[in-house]
Amino acid sequence: MVDFLERPGELMEAYGQDTERKGFFTDTSICIGCKACEVACKEWNQNPMKGDLEILGSSYDNTGSLGANTWRHVAFIEQGQEQIDKARESGARLVGLGMPAFGAPETREPNTTEDLGMPEFGSPGVRIKNKVDNPPNPDTPEFRWLMSSDVCKHCTYAGCLDVCPTGALYRTEYGTVVVQDDICNGCGTCVAGCPFGVIERRDTGTIHTKPDRVDSRYSMDVKHKGTAKKCTFCFDRMVDGQTPACAQTCPTQSIQYGGREEMVDNAKKRVTAMHEKGLTEARLYGANPNDGVGGIGSVFLLLDEPEVYGLPPDPQVPTKDLPKMYKKVGIAAAGMLAAAATAFLGARKK
Amino acid sequence: MTLSEFDAYRPENEPRRKRRRNRPPGKRRGGGNGDGAREMPMVEDVEFADSYYGRPIVKAPPWDDKISAYLFLGGVAGGSAMLAVGADRIGFDKLRRNTRLTALGATIGGTVFLILDLGRPERFHHMLRTFKPASPMNMGTWILSSFGMGAGVVAAIEVDQLTGQKIPLGVLRKVVYAFEKPAALLAAVMGAPLASYTGALLADTSVPTWNGGKDNLSYLFVSSAAMASSGFALITTPTSQTRPARTFATLGAVAELFFSEKLTADMHPVEAEPLQTGRPARKLRWAQALTIAGGVGAALLSRNRIAAIASGTALATASMLTRSAIMEAGINSTKDPRHVVEPQRDRLAARRAKGIVDDSITTVG
Ligand code: SF4
Ligand code: SF4
Ligand code: SF4
């Protein structure tokens, strides 16, 4: 059966350039929640402010969510012992499930000795006992603080891209998904198409502080108003061989940037190393090419179930079922024509 | 009440802010009285096992009842073009004229709503800069355009005849008239997908209630279109020429009742919930009542013009209410992450139970 899924490889080849698919590995276990990525992204892309400054009452997260004006969002989650235990169990249960075998797993080398340039201990949290007392678990006995910098996933099968009727969304030669600002007509289909709630139409936004706004001398239009906006993977930097602003500014290497293969590799090594240390709450998100979106460009290492971070537990690109849906469209159309024909059977002018 | 051993080091003199339980979700705590020195736990309830502060996972598209109206008018246009071809065949001239005019009117109205809903209405034509089967919205625009051409030609001919050839067509008149039959046929043939593609438009999204309706939305929408277009015919056309429209209306009404039940029955219960609660549920109940009333009226009260008009109005209103209910239920389904998380967890668990364990997005190693 035909499918309508666009694959990064095919399109990238069409460019006839020697480029590789780029990716992020966001290792949330070493994120310190400094939000430097959020700030760097805003500054580099000159994104407007979302609404007025507000305290959201969700730990240190006063950004809320990804959206038209927020392309990096740091999530903060405070958890007690019960959740820590649950996370550790649910992560342990994933062992043995999961990745399709790329070569037999048992022949894969253990990575304990390899220096990945990462800190010894993974989980964030405040260490109150000294290391010797509590070696394998840096969290306090009854509290941990999760921080995770979320971003567009640059999906292998991107729902936003598939459903875009204007072709404004396209696959770049680096395998990333980007909106062309001058093509998008703001129909909003992509917003519904994205399984992760990333892309959004820029309907609001301010670019000045309150005192400035009343002064018409400074009045300025919000860029690209009425069009769909999301992370561009810093395409403008990438073409110059630069690192995306968020990754470059990240002080802890929580956001790593590089070839996607390499990122997935790093992620696998990291999660294996953490499990070996007993930190079974660690798990990867988006590293599996068999998942509902064919794997994602920005792989994450999470310390709890994805829904805890506001990520869907089993996302599927809606286009996967499109052939089936078109079949229904066809049957429905034929049925309607048949019903109309039936209505005129036997009807004659009197 | 302490969250961590750190709290033990907190100076005693400052009274802790009282933690309020059961804060209504979404209510924001006022800022301003926290000084950075006191590291208070900022969160009241430390239980988010299921979601991130109850915030949406999937975003609602920026669509409202303008799009519902477009779905409705597209259906009216498509069904009317079919009625027009049939009426032409059996020589019902008034039915033919009225349905042709309805078809064009609905097309224009629907297109206006579609354009108004864009963030950049002046770029509407960008939809036609590419031909992209992966995008139902793109396919729909092509269907709408070709339908509009056919419907436009035949409606122009009707207006021309009504006004005694007053439309300044000049030499083109011959050409336009020569295309009457093919144009009418084009409109009728494109009218069918025009009424049904909208099912794929909504289903091909990550909006839980729409995606969950992928097996039935197209069927429901053509039923609704048959009902609404014949409703308009009952309103506009004298009873001597409405018999085919009445049959079409009855078939549509019966199918609408059937598929609106099947729609929710085939969904995951949590996906169906937005259709069964609040305003969408009320709209659907009204739609159901009006469909029954209008359907019965169309089937039985054949001779009475007033009854025909009332039935037609009931059917058209029912169709609009159905579209609007589905639109609103979809938008609502994105607001509570439960509608996203629970069906996804269940399908993941179901696959695992069947022994499929290699397709989860969360993995280790
Ligand atoms: S996460 Fe959403 S916006 Fe980003 S590429 Fe995937 S579908 Fe598109
Ligand atoms: S809003 Fe823009 S990018 Fe999104 S689907 Fe429509 S045209 Fe494409
Ligand atoms: S890659 Fe660029 S656009 Fe994307 S989140 Fe990072 S800084 Fe923002």
XYZ file of C-alpha atoms and ligand atoms in Angstrom, chain A residues 24 36-45 47 66 70-73 149-152 154 230-238 243-249 255 257, ligand 3:
48
model
C 20.425 16.789 19.706
C 20.322 29.527 29.491
C 19.045 27.581 26.465
C 15.669 29.294 26.679
C 17.316 32.690 26.809
C 19.831 31.953 24.062
C 17.089 30.693 21.770
C 14.938 33.767 22.382
C 17.822 36.098 21.744
C 19.206 34.432 18.667
C 15.836 34.037 17.010
C 11.334 35.666 19.483
C 6.659 25.163 24.022
C 9.030 29.569 23.022
C 11.214 27.086 21.188
C 13.099 25.773 24.208
C 11.249 25.144 27.425
C 14.905 21.232 28.375
C 12.255 20.399 25.807
C 12.454 21.317 22.146
C 10.980 20.411 18.754
C 12.567 17.125 14.399
C 8.816 26.503 15.953
C 12.468 25.635 16.521
C 14.457 25.851 13.286
C 17.346 23.843 14.736
C 19.082 27.156 14.199
C 19.189 26.503 10.492
C 20.838 29.862 9.924
C 23.714 28.865 12.204
C 23.887 25.311 10.920
C 26.314 24.962 16.812
C 22.682 25.883 17.592
C 22.447 28.664 20.148
C 20.837 26.536 22.841
C 23.455 23.784 22.648
C 26.327 26.226 22.466
C 25.212 28.046 25.592
C 22.247 19.670 25.363
C 24.622 18.661 19.284
S 18.144 24.909 17.872
Fe 18.012 27.129 17.751
S 15.849 27.495 17.323
Fe 15.973 25.407 18.119
S 15.701 25.571 20.333
Fe 17.905 25.663 19.963
S 18.358 27.857 19.836
Fe 16.141 27.627 19.563
